[in-house]
Tab-separated table of C-alpha atoms and ligand atoms in Angstrom:
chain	number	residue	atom	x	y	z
A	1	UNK	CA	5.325	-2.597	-18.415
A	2	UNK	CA	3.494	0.541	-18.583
A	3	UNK	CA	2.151	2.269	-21.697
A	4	UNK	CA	0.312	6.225	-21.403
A	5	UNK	CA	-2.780	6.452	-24.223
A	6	UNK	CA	-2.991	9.719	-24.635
A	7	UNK	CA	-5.897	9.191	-27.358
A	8	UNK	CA	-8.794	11.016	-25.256
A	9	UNK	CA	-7.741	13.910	-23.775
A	10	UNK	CA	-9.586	16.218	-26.395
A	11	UNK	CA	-6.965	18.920	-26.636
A	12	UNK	CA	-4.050	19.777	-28.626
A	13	UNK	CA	-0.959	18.740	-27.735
A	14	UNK	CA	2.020	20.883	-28.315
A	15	UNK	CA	5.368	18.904	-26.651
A	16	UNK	CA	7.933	20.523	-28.936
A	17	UNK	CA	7.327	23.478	-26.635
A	18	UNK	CA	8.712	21.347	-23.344
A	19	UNK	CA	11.018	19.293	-24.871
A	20	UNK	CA	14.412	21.499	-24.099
A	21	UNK	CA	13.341	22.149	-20.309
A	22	UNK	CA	12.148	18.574	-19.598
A	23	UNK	CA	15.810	17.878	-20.947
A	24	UNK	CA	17.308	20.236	-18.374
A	25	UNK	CA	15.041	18.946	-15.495
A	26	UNK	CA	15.862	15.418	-16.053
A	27	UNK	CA	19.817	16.303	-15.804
A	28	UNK	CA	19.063	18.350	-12.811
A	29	UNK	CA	17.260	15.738	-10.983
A	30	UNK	CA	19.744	12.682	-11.921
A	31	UNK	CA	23.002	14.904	-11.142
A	32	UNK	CA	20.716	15.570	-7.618
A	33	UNK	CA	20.770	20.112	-8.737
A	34	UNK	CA	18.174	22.023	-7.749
A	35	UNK	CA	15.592	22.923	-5.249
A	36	UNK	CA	14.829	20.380	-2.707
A	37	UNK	CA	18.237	18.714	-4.020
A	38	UNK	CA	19.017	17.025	-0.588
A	39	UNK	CA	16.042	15.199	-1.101
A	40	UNK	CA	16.863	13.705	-4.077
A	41	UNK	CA	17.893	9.872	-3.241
A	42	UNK	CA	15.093	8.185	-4.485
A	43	UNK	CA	15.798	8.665	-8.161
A	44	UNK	CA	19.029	6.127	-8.167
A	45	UNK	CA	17.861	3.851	-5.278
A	46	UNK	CA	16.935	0.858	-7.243
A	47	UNK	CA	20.439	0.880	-8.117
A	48	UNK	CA	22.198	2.139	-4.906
A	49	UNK	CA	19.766	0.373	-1.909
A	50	UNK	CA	21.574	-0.479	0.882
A	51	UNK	CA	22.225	-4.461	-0.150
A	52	UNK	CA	23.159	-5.383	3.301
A	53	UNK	CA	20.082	-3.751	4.842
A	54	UNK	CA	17.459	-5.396	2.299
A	55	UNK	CA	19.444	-8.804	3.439
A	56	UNK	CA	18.499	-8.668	6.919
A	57	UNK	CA	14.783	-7.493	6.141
A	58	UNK	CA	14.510	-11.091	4.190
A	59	UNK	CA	16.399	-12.754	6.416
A	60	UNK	CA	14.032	-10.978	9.950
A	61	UNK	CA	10.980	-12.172	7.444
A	62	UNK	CA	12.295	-15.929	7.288
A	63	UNK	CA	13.424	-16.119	10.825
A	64	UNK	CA	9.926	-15.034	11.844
A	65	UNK	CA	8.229	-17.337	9.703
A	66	UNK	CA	5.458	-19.417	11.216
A	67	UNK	CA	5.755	-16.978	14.438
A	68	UNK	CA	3.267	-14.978	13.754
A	69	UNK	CA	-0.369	-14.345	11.619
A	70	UNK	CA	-0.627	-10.538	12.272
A	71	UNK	CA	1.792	-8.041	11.392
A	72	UNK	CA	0.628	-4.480	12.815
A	73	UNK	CA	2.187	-1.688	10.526
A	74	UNK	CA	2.435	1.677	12.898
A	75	UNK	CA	2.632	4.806	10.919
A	76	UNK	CA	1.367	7.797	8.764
A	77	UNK	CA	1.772	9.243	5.720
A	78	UNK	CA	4.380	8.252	3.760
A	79	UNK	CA	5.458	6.124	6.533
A	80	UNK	CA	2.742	3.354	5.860
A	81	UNK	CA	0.735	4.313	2.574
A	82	UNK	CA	2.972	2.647	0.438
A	83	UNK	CA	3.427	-0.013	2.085
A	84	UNK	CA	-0.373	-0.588	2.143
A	85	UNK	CA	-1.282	0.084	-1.468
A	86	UNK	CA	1.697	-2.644	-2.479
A	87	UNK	CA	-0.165	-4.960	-0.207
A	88	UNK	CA	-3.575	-4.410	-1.409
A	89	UNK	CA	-2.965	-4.154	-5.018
A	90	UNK	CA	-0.904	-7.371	-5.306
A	91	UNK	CA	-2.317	-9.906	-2.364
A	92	UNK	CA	-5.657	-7.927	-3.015
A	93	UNK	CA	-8.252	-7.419	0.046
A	94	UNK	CA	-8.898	-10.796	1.273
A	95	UNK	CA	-5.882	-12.787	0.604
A	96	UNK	CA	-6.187	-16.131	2.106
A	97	UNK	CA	-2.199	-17.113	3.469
A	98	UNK	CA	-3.189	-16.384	7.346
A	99	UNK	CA	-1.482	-13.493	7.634
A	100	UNK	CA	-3.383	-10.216	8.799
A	101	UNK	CA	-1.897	-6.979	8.191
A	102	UNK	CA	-3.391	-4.115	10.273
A	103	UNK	CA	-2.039	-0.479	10.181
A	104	UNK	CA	-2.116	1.872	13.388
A	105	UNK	CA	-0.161	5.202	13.906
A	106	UNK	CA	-2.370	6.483	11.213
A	107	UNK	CA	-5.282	8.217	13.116
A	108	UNK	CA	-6.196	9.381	16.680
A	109	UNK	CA	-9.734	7.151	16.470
A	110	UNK	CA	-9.616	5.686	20.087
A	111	UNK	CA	-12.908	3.444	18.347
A	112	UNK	CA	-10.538	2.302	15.952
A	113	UNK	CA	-7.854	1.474	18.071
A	114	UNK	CA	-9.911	-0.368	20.881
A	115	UNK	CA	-11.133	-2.228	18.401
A	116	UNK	CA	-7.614	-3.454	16.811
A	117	UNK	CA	-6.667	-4.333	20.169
A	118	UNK	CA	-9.680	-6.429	21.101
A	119	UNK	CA	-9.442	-8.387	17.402
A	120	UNK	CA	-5.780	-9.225	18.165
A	121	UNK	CA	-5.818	-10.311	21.645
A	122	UNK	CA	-5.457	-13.971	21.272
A	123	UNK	CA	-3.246	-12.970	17.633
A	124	UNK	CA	0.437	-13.829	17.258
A	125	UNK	CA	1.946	-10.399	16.711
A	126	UNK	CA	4.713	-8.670	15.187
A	127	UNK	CA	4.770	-4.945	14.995
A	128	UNK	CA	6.629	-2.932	13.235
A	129	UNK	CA	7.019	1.260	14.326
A	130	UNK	CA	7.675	3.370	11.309
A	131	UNK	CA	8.375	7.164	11.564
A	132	UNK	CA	11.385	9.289	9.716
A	133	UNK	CA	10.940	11.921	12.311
A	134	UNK	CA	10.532	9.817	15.181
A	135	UNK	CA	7.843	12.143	16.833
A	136	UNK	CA	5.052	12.149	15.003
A	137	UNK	CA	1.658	12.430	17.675
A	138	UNK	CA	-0.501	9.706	15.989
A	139	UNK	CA	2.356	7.637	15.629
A	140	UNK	CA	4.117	7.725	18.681
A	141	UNK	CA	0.479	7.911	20.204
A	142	UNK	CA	-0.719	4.141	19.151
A	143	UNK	CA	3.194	2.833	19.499
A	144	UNK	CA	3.007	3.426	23.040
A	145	UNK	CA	-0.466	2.035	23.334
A	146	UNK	CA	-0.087	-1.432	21.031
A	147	UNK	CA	4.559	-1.427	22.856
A	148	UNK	CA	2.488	-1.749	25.603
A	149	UNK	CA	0.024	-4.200	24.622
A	150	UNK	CA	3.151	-6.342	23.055
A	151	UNK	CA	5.240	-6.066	26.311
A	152	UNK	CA	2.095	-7.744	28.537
A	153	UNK	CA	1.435	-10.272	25.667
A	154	UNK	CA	4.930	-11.552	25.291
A	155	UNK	CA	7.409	-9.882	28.152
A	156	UNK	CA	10.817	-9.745	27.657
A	157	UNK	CA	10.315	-11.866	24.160
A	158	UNK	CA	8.424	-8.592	22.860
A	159	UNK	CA	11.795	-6.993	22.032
A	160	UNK	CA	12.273	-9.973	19.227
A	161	UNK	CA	8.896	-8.556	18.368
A	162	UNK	CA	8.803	-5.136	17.968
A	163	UNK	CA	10.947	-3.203	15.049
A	164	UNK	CA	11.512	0.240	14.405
A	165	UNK	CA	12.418	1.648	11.264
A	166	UNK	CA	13.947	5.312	11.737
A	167	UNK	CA	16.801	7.838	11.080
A	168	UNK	CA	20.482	6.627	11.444
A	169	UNK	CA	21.686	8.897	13.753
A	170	UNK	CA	18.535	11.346	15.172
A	171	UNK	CA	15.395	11.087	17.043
A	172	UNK	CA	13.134	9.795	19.649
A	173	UNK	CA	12.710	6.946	18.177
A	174	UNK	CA	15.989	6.097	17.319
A	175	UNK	CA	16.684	6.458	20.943
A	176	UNK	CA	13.958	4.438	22.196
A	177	UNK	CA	15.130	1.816	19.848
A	178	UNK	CA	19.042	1.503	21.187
A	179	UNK	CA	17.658	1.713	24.510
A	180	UNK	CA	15.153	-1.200	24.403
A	181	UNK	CA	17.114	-3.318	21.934
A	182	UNK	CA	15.051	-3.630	19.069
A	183	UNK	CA	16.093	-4.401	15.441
A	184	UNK	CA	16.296	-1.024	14.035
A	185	UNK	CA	16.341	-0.164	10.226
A	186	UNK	CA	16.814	2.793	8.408
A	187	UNK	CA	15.245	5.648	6.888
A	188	UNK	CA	18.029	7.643	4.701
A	189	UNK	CA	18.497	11.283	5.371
A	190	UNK	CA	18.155	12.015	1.484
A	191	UNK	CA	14.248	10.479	0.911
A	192	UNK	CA	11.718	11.712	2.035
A	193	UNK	CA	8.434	10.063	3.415
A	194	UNK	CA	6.714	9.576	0.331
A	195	UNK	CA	9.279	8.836	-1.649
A	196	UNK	CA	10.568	5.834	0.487
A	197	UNK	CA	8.226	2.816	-0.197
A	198	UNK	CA	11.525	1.159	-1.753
A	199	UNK	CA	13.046	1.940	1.512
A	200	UNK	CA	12.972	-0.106	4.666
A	201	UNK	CA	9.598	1.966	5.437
A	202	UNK	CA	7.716	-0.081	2.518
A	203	UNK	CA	9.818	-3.223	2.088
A	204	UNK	CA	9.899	-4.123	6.036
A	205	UNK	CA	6.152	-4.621	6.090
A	206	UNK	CA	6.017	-5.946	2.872
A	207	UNK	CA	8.105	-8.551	3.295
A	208	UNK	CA	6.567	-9.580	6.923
A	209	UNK	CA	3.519	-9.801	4.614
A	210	UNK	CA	4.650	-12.276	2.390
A	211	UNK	CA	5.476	-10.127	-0.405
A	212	UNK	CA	8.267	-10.469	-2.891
A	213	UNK	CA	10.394	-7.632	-2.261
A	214	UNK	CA	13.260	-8.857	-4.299
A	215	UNK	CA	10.738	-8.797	-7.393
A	216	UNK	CA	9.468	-5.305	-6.923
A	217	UNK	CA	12.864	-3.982	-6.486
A	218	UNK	CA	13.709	-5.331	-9.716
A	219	UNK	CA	10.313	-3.622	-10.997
A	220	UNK	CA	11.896	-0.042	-9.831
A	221	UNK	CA	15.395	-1.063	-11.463
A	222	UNK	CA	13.438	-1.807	-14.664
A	223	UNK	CA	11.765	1.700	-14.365
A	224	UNK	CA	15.667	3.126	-13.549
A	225	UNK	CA	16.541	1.830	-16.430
A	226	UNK	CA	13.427	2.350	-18.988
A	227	UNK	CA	12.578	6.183	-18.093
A	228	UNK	CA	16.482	7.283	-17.375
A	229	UNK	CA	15.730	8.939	-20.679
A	230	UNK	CA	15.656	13.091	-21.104
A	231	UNK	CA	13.280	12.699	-24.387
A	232	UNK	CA	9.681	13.741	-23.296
A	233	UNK	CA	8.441	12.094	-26.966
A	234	UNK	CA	9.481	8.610	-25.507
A	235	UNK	CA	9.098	9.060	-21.972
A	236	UNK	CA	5.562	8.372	-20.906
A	237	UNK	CA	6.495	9.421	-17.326
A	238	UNK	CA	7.055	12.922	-18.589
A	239	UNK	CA	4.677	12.959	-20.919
A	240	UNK	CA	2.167	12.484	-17.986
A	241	UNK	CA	3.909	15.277	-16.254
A	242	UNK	CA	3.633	17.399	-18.875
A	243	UNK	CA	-0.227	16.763	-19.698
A	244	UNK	CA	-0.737	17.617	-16.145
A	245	UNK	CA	1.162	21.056	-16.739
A	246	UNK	CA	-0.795	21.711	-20.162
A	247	UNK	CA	-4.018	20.998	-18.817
A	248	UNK	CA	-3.422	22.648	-15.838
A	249	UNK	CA	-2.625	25.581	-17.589
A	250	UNK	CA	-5.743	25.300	-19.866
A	251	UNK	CA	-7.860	25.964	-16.818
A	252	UNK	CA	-8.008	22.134	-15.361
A	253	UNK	CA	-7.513	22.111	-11.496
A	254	UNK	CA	-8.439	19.053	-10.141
A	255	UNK	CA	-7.131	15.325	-11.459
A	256	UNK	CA	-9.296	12.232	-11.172
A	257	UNK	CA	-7.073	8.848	-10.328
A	258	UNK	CA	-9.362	6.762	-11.051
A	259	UNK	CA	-9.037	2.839	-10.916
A	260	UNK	CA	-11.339	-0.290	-11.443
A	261	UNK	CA	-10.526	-2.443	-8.835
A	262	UNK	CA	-11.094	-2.485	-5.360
A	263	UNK	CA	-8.067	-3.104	-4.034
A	264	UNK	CA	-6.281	-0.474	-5.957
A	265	UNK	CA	-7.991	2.570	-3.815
A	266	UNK	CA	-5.166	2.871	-1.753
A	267	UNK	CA	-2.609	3.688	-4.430
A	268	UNK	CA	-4.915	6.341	-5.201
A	269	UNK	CA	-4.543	6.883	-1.347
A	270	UNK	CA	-0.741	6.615	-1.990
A	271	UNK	CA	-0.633	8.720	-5.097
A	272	UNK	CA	-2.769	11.797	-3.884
A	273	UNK	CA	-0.418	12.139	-0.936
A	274	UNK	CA	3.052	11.649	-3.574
A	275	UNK	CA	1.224	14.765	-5.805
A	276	UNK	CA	-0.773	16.307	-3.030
A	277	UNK	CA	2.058	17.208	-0.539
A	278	UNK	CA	4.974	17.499	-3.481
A	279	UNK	CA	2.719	20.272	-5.574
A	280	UNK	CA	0.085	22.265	-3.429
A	281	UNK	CA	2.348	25.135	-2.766
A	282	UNK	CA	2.956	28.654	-3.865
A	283	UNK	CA	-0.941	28.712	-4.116
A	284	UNK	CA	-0.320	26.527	-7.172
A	285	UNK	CA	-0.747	22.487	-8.357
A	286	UNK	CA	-4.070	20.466	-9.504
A	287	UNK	CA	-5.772	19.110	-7.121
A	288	UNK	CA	-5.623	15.588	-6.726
A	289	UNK	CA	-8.464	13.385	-6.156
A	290	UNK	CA	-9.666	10.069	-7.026
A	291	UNK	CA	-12.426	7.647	-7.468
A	292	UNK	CA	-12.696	3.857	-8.034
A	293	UNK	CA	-15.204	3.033	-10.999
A	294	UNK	CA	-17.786	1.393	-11.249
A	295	UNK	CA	-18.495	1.575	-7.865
A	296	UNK	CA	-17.780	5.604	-7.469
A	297	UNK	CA	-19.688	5.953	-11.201
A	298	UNK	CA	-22.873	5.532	-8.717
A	299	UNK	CA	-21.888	8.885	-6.549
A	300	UNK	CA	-19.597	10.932	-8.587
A	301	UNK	CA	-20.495	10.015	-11.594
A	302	UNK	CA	-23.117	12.494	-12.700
A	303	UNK	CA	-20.678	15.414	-11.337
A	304	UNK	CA	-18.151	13.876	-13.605
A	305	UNK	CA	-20.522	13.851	-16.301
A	306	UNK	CA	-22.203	16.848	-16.375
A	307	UNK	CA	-21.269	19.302	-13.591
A	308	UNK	CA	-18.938	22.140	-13.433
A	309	UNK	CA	-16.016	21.500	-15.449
A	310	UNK	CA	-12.945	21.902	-13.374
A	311	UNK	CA	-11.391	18.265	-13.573
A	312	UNK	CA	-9.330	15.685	-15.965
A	313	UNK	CA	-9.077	12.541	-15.165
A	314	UNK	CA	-6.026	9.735	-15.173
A	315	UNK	CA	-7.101	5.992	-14.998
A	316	UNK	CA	-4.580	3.209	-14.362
A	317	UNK	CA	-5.632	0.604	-15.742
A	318	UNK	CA	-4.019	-3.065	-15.297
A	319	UNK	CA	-4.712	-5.340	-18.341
A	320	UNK	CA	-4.290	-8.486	-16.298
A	321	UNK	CA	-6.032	-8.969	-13.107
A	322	UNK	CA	-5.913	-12.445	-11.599
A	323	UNK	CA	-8.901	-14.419	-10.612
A	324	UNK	CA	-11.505	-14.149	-12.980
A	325	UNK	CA	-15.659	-15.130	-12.987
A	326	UNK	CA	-17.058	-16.738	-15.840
A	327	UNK	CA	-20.718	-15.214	-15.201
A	328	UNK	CA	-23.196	-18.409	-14.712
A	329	UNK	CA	-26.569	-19.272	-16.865
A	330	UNK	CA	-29.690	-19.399	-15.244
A	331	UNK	CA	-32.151	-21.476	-16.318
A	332	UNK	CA	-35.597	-18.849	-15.035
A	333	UNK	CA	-33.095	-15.857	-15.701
A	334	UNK	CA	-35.774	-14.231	-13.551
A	335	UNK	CA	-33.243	-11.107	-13.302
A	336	UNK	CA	-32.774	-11.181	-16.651
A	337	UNK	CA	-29.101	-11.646	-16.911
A	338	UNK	CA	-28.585	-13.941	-19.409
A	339	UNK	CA	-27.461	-11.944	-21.624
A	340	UNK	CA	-23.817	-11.865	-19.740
A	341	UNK	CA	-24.050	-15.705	-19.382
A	342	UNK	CA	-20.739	-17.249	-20.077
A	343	UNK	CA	-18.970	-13.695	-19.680
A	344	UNK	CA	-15.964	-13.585	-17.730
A	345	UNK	CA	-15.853	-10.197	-15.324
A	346	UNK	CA	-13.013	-8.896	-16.507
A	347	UNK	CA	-14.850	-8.385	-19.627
A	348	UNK	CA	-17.270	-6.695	-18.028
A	349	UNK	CA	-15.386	-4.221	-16.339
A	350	UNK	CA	-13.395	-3.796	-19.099
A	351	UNK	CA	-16.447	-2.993	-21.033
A	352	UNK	CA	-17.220	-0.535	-18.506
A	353	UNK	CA	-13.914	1.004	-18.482
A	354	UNK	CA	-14.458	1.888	-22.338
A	355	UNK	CA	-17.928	3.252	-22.496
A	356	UNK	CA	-17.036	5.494	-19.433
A	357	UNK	CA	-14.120	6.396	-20.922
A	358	UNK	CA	-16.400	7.412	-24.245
A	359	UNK	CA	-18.736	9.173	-21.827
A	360	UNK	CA	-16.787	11.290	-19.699
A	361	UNK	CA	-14.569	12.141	-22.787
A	362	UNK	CA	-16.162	11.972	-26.335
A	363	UNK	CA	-20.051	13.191	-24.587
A	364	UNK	CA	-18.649	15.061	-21.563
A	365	UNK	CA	-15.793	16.636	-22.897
A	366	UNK	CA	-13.348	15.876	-20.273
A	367	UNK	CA	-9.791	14.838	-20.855
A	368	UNK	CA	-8.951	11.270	-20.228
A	369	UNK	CA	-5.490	9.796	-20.111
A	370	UNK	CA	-4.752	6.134	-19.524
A	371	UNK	CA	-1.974	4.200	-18.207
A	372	UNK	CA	-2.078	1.272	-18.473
A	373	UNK	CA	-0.422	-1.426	-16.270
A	374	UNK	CA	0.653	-5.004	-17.390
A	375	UNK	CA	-0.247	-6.713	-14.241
A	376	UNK	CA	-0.181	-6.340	-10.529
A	377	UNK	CA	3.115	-7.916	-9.730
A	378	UNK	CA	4.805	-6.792	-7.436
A	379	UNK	CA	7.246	-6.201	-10.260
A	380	UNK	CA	4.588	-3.892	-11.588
A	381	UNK	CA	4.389	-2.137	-8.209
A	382	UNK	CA	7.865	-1.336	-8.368
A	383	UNK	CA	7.643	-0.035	-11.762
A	384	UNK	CA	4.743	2.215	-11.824
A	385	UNK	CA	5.814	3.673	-8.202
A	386	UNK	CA	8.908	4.192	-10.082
A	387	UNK	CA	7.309	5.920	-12.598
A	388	UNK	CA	5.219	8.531	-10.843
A	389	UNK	CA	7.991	9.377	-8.622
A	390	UNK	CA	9.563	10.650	-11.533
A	391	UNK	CA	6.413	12.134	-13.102
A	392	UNK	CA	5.908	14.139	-9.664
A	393	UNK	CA	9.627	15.525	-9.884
A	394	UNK	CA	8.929	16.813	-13.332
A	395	UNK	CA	5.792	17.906	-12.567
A	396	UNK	CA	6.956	20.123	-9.653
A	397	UNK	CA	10.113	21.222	-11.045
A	398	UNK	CA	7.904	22.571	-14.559
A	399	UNK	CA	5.962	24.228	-12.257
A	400	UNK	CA	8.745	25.892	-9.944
A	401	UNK	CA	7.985	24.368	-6.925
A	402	UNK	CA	10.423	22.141	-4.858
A	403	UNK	CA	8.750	18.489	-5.192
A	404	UNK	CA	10.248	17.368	-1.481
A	405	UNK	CA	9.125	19.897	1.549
A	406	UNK	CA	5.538	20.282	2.944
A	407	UNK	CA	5.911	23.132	4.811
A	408	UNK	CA	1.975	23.708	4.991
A	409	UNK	CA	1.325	20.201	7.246
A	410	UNK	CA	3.039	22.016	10.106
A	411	UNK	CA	0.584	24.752	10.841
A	412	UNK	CA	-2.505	21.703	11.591
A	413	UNK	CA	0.478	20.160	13.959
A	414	UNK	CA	1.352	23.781	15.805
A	415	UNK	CA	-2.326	24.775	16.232
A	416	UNK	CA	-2.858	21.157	17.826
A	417	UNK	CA	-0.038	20.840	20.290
A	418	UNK	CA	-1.116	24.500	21.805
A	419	UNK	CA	-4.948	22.602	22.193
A	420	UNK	CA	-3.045	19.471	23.924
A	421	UNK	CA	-0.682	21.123	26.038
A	422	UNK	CA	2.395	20.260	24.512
A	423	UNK	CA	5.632	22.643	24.929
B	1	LIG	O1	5.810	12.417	3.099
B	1	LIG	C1	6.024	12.853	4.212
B	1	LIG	O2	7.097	13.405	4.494
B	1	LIG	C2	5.005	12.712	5.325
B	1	LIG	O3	3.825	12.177	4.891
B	1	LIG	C3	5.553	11.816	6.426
B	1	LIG	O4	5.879	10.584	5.880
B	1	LIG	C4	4.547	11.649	7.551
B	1	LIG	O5	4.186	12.890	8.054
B	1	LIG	C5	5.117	10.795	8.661
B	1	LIG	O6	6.305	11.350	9.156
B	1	LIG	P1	7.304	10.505	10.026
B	1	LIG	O7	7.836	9.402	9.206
B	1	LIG	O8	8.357	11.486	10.422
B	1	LIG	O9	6.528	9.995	11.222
């Protein structure tokens, strides 16, 4: 399902040196040892999911059925941007099955938000609240905006409506939840935000979307399965940890995701948040960053090229994208491109693909790794997730830091709540 090229990253690669602490990590992590330990849930979860849980996800999806065309997704962080980069990356941007998806609880933009709630006003609505903590401002800020929207829209039906997806036991939300009656699902005490897409936090939405949940779990149990493996020379997910460690330590601070589609920015979204929050801590980690080619090729592309070298870059590439253009002849070929007539445009990205990747690495001298994707299943979804959860463990963990806290995000919050009054 996934392969890592590691034929352009113009450096020598020593993994004998790694091979007896990757060993150790991997134990560590799979016996659930070591810092951030608690946190640790994810790494059997294809296995272990609560059965009974994803049951009444499918069957709230079927009941609802026909009930609805817009599902509004309320949450932040890693309580919506897995979610969202599932749904772009496999129904792509303009999927064409009636059904709307539009996420809230992710910013304070009153624009954006007066906007969402003029487009759906005549909508059929579902809306689903999202938040591990239960408190979080933006969140709770557009759920009591869009709870109240829903309660004028549909009155005392909006309780078959609404659905909140939250701690067990703890929290404002939780409480809200019991008190008005809604269907509540849960967020387990040992995963964190962005390690929970495979929880109720991603396959809730997902499945009000219309995707096949069922079929990306079984994409995460094929990962389970494929990478439960402690040998970094046949473990591409720790192989890709590692390069990030050796290039790191070769000076390299900042990692390009870079993809060549459209729809697949928001993993990068997803991914700079799993590696971005995990790693930036101790005054250590790379940097991660991303770009979507060609498109980006026209802004960042010189930099890439030619500026100050500080940055590798990681593309994921997916060998088979759906939906392809065969290029058409013209007869006055007054913009001159016939030469492409007959060309499908998956060749033509793919084209591009390889002479960037010759550019940036063989001309520009930056390191280039590639992992390639079969498809964009949502099989595929659940295995690559899969696999950079368990690249960002062993990423962390070879670099001493505990992969699971984010200690740093509460400062922003604390300065905030002393600007809007709160005690
Ligand atoms: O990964 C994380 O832990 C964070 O990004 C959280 O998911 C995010 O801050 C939202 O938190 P909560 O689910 O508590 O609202």
């Amino acid at each position: 399902m996934i392969s890592l090229d590691l034929g352009h990253i113009m450096t020598e690669v020593d993994f004998d040196s790694y091979r007896d602490r990757v060993r150790q990590i991997h134990h560590d992590m799979h016996q659930k040892i070591g810092a951030g330990s608690d946190f640790l849930g994810w790494i059997d979860w294809p296995l272990a999911y609560d059965k009974e849980e994803f049951q009444r996800i499918l069957d709230l999806a079927e009941r609802m059925k026909g009930k609805y065309d817009t599902v509004l997704v309320c949450g932040i962080g890693g309580s919506y941007l897995g979610a969202r980069a599932a749904l772009e990356m496999i129904k792509g941007l303009y999927p064409n099955d009636g059904i709307e998806v539009i996420f809230i609880g992710n910013t304070f933009s009153h624009t954006y938000l007066s906007q969402i709630l003029e487009h759906i006003r005549d909508r059929e609505v579902v809306l689903n609240v999202i938040s591990k903590s239960g408190t979080t401002t933006e969140t709770s800020i557009s759920f009591r905006i869009f709870k109240k929207f829903m309660e004028e829209k549909y009155g005392a039906e909006a309780k078959e409506r609404i659905y909140a997806t939250t701690d067990a036991k703890r929290g404002t939300l939780k409480a809200l939840a019991d008190q008005e009656g809604y269907e509540e699902f849960v967020i387990p005490d040992n995963i964190g935000g962005r390690y929970s897409v495979f929880t109720a936090v991603g396959l809730l939405p997902l499945a009000l979307s219309g995707v096949n949940i069922t079929e990306l779990m079984q994409g995460a149990l094929d990962a389970f399965h494929d990478l439960n493996n402690e040998d970094l020379l046949s473990n591409p997910a720790y192989q890709y940890a590692v390069m990030r460690r050796i290039l790191n330590e070769k000076g390299y601070t900042a990692e390009y995701f870079v993809t060549y589609h459209l729809q697949l920015t928001m993993i990068a979204e997803w991914w700079k948040q799993l590696f971005g929050e995990s790693e930036g801590k101790e005054f250590k980690g790379v940097l991660p960053t991303s770009a979507c080619f060609s498109t980006d090729l026209h802004s960042l592309g010189q930099f890439i090229q030619e500026g100050s070298k500080m940055e590798y870059e990681t593309i994921l590439y997916i060998d088979n994208m759906p939906q392809d253009i065969i290029f058409p002849d013209d007869a006055e070929d007054l913009d001159h491109m016939n030469y492409l007539s007959g060309k499908p445009l998956s060749w033509v990205n793919q084209m591009a693909f390889e002479g960037t990747l010759s550019a940036h690495s063989e001309v520009g001298n930056n390191p280039n790794m590639v992992i390639h994707l079969r498809d964009n299943s949502a099989r595929a979804f659940g295995y690559m997730i899969y696999f950079f959860f368990l690249a960002c463990g062993m990423s962390c963990y070879l670099l001493d830091i505990n992969p699971f806290n984010q200690p740093g995000v509460e400062v922003y919050k604390k300065k905030m709540f002393s600007l809007l009054g709160k005690e």
